One Martini backbone bead per residue (centre of mass of N, CA, C, O) as a GRO file, in nm:
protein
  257
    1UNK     BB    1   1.944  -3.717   5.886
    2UNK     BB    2   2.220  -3.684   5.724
    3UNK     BB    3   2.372  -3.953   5.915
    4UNK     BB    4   2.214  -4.146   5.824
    5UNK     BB    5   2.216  -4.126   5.518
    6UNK     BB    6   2.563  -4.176   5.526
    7UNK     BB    7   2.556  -4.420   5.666
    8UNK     BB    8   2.391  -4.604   5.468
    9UNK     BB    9   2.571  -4.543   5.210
   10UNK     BB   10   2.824  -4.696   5.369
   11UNK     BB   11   2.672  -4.944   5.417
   12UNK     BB   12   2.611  -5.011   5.110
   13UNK     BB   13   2.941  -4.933   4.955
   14UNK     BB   14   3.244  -4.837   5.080
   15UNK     BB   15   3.436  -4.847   4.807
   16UNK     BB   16   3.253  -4.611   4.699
   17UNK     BB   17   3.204  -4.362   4.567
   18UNK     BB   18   3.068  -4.039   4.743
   19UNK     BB   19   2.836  -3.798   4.669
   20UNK     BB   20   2.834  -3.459   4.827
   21UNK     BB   21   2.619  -3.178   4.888
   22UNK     BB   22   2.721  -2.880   5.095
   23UNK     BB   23   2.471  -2.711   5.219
   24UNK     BB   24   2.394  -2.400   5.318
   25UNK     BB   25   2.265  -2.089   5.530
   26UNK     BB   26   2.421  -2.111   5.788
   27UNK     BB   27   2.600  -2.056   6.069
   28UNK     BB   28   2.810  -2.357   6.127
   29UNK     BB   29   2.675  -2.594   5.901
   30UNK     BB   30   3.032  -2.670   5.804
   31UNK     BB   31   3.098  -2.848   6.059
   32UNK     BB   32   2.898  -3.059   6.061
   33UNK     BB   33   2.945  -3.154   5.776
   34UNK     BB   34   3.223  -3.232   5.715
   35UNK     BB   35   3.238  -3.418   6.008
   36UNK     BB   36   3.012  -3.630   5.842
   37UNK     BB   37   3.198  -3.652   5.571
   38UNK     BB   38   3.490  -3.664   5.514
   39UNK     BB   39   3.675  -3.549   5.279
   40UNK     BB   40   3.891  -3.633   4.998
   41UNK     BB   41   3.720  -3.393   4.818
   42UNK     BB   42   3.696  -3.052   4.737
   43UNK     BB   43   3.426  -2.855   4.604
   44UNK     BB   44   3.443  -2.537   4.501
   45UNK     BB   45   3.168  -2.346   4.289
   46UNK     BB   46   3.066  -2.100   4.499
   47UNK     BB   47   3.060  -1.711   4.563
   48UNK     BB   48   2.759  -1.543   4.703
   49UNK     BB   49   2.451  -1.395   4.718
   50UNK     BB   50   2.333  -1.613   4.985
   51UNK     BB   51   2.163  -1.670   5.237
   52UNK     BB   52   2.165  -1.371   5.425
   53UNK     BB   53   1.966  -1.432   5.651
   54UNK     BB   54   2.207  -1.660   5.811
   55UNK     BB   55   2.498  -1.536   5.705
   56UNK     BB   56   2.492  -1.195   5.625
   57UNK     BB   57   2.732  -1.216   5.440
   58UNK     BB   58   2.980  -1.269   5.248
   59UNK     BB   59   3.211  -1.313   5.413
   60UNK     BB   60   3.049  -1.575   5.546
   61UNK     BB   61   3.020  -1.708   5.315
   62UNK     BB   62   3.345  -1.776   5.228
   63UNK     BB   63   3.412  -1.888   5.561
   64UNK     BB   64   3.206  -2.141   5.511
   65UNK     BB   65   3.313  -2.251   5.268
   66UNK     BB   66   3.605  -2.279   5.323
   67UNK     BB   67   3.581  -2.560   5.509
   68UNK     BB   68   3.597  -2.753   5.268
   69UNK     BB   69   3.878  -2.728   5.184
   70UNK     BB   70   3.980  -2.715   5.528
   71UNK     BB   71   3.924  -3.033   5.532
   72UNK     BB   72   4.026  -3.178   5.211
   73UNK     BB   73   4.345  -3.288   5.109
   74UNK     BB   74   4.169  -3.213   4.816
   75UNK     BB   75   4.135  -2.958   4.591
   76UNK     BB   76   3.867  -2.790   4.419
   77UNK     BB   77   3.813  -2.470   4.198
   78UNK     BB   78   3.696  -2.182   4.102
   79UNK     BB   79   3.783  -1.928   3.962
   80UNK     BB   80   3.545  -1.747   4.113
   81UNK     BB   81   3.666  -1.840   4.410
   82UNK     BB   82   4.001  -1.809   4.383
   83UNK     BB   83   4.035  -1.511   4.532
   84UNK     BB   84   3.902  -1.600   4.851
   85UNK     BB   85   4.185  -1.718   4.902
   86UNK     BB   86   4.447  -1.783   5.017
   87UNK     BB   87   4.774  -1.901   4.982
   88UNK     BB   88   4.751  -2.128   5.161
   89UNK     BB   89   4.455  -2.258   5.032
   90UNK     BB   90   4.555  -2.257   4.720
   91UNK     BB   91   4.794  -2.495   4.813
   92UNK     BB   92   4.726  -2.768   4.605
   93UNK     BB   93   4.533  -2.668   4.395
   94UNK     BB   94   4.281  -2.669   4.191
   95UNK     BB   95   4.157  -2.550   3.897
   96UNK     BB   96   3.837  -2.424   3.725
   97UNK     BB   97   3.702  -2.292   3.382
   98UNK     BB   98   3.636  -2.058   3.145
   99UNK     BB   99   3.800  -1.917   2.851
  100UNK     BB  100   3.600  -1.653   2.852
  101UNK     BB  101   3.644  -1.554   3.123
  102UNK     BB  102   3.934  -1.689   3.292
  103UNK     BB  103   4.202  -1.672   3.109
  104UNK     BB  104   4.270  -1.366   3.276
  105UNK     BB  105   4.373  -1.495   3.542
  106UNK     BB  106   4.548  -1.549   3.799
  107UNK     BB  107   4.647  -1.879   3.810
  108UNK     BB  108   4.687  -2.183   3.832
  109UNK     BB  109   4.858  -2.436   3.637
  110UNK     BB  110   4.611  -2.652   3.762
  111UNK     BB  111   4.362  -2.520   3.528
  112UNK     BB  112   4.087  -2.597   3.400
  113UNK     BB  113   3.972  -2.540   3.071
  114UNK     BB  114   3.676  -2.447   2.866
  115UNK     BB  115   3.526  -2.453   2.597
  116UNK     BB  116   3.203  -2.283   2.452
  117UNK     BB  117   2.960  -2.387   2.287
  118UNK     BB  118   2.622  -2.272   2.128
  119UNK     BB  119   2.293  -2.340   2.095
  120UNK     BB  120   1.946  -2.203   2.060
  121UNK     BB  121   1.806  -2.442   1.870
  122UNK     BB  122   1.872  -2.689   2.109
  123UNK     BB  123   1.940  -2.631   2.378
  124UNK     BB  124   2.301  -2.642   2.336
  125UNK     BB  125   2.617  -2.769   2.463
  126UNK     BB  126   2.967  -2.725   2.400
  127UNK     BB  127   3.283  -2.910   2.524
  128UNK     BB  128   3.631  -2.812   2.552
  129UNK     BB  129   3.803  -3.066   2.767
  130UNK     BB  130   4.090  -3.238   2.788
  131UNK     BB  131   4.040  -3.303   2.431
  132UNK     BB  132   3.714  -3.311   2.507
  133UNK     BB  133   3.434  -3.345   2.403
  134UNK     BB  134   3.061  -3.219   2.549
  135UNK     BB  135   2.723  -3.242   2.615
  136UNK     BB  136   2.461  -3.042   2.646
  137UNK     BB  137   2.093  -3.001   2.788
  138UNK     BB  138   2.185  -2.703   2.840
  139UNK     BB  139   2.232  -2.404   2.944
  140UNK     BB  140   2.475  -2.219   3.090
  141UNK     BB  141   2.751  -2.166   3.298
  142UNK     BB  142   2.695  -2.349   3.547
  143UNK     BB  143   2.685  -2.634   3.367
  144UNK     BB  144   2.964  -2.584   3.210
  145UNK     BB  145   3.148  -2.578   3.517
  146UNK     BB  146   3.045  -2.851   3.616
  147UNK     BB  147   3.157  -2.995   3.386
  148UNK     BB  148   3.404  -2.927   3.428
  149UNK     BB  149   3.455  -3.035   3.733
  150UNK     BB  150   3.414  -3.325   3.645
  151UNK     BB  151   3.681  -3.372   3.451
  152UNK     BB  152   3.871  -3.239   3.645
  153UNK     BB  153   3.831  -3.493   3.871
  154UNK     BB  154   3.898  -3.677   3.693
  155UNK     BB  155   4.209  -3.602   3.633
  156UNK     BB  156   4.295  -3.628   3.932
  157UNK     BB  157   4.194  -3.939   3.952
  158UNK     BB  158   4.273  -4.077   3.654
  159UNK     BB  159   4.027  -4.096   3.453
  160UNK     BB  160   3.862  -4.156   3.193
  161UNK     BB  161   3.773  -3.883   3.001
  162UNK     BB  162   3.593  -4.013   2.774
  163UNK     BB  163   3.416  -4.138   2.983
  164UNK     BB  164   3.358  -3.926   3.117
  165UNK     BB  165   3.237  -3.715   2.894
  166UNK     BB  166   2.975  -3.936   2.815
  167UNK     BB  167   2.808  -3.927   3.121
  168UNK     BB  168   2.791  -3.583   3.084
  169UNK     BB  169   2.617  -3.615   2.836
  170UNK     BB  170   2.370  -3.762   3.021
  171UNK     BB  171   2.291  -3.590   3.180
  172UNK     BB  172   2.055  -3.518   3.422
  173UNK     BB  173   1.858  -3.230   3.501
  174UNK     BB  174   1.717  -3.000   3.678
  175UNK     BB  175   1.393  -2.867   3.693
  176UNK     BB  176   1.374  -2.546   3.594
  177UNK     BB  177   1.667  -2.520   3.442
  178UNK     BB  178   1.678  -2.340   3.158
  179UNK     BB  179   1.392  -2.462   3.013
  180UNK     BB  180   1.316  -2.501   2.670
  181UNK     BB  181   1.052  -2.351   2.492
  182UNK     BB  182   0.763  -2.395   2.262
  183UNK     BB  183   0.552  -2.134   2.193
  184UNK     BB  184   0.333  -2.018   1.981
  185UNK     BB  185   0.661  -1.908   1.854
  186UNK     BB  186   0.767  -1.881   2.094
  187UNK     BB  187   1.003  -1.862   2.362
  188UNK     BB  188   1.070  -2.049   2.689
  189UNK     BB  189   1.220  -1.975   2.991
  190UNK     BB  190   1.224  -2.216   3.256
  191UNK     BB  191   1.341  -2.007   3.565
  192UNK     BB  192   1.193  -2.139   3.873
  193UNK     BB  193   1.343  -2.292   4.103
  194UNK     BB  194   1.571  -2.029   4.173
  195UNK     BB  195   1.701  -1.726   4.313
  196UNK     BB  196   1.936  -1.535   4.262
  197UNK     BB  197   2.187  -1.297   4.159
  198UNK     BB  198   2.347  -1.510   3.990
  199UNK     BB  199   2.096  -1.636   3.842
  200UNK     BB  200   2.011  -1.373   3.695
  201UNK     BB  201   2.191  -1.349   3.555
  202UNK     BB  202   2.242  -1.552   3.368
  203UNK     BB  203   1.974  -1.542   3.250
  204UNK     BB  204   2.033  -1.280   3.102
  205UNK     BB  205   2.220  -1.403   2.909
  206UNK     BB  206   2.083  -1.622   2.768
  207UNK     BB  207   1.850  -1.404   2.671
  208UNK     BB  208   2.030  -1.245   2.518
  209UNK     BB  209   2.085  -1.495   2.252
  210UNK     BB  210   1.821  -1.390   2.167
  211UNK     BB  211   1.561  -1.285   1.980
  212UNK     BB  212   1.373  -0.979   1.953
  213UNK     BB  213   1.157  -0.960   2.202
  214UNK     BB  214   1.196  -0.907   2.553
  215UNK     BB  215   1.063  -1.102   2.835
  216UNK     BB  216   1.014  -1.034   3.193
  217UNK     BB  217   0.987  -1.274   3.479
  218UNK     BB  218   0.949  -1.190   3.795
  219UNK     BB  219   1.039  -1.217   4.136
  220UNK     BB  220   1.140  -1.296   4.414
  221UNK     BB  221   1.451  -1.272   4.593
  222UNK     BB  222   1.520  -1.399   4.895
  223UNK     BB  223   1.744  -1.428   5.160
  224UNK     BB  224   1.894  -1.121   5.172
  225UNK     BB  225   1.786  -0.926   5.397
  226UNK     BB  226   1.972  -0.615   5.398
  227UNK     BB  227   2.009  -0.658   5.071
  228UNK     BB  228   1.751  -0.659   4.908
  229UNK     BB  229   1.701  -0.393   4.777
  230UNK     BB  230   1.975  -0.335   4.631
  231UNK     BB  231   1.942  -0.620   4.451
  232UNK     BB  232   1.721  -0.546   4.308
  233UNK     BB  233   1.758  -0.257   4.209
  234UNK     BB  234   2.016  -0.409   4.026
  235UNK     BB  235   1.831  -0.565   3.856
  236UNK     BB  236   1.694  -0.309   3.736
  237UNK     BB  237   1.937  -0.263   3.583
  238UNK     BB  238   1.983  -0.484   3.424
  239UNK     BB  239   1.667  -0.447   3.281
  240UNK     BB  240   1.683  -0.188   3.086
  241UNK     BB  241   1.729  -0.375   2.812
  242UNK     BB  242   1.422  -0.442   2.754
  243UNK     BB  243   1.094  -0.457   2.660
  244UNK     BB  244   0.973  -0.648   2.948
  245UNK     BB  245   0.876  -0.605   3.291
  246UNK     BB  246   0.772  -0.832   3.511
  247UNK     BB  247   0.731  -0.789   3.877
  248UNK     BB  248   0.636  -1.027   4.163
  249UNK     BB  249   0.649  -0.871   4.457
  250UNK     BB  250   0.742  -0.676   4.709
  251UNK     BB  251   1.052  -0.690   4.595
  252UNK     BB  252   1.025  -0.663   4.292
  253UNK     BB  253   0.955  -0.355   4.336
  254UNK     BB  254   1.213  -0.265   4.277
  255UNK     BB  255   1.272  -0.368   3.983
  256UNK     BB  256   1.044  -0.130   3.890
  257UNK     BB  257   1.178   0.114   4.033
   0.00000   0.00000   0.00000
């Protein structure tokens, strides 16, 4: 399905550059993707603890993760992913991430850092990288994040960085997610499309910049393996300065334990 589909858009107009994002799940699942993709610039956005019922450990996910650089002939990485790599793979490697977080990392020359203020009350940031203002309609380090690598692969490229800044201001984000509602006084954040630990960090920062009191309600995470009780756990001491916490699913009762 997945050789169909790049076959028809490379059909459509070879000329035009081809944005894909290369999900894996399973051990191996990244070999036949970069051979199907051939790619000229790899982006690793993220390695973190996520479908780990197929891949196993962080040490698979990043092992896998990292084919799409060595594949790459341009690599950009984020500052989070940048641990990760050899001395061998970070070699002419562009890198990119938030000056509040990654500013005081070992990184190298070529990394493109975004400052970011938040607003709460339009549930929207503003970012300013490689001289460019740009807004988002979202919350969250994670979109933050995505509009710096897009920024920075301007810059790789060579293109109009106020014209890229300008496009990705105008970016439709995917829904359910850090989705900011107003209901009958109260303030309600709709992250409900998926979730892994990485993502209910994010989402714990969130609400926390919200004023209290605070509740969460949470369901199981995923395809965790051997580590979910560990990591459900890990989740519910990261919830004890809540207000309240709501817990649903056989998983979930760890958070609740």
């Amino acid at each position: 399905l997945a050789k169909t589909l790049v076959d028809n858009l490379l059909r459509g107009d070879g000329d035009k550059p081809l944005v894909l994002e290369l999900g894996i799940d399973h051990l191996g699942e990244m070999d036949g993707l970069v051979a199907l993709a051939k790619p000229d610039i790899g982006i690793l956005t993220l390695i973190a603890e996520s479908h780990l019922k197929g891949l196993g450990t962080l040490e698979n996910v990043a092992t896998e993760k990292k084919k799409l650089i060595n594949a790459s002939p341009r690599k950009l990485v984020s500052a989070e992913a940048w641990h990760f790599l050899t001395p061998a793979e970070q070699a002419g490697a562009w890198c990119y991430g938030l000056e509040a977080q990654d500013a005081d990392k070992p990184l190298p020359e070529t990394t493109v850092l975004a400052s970011v203020s938040v607003s709460q009350k339009d549930a929207s940031q503003v970012l300013t990288v490689l001289g460019e203002n740009l807004s988002l309609s979202t919350l969250g380090t994670a979109a933050a994040r995505s509009a710096t690598a897009a920024m920075a692969l301007a810059k790789m490229l060579d293109d109009d960085l106020s014209q890229a800044a300008a496009n990705i201001s105008t970016a439709k984000f995917e829904g359910r997610r850090l989705e900011v509602h107003q209901l009958a006084g109260l303030t309600f954040i709709d992250d409900a499309y998926n979730s892994n630990p990485a993502s209910m960090k994010q989402a714990l920062e969130v609400l926390a910049h919200y004023p209290k009191p605070h509740t969460l309600v949470v369901g199981d995470m995923l395809e965790l393996a051997d580590r979910s009780e560990t990591l459900h756990r890990e989740l519910g001491k990261a919830t004890k300065h809540l207000d309240r916490v709501i817990a649903v699913g056989p998983e979930a009762s760890y958070i609740a334990a």
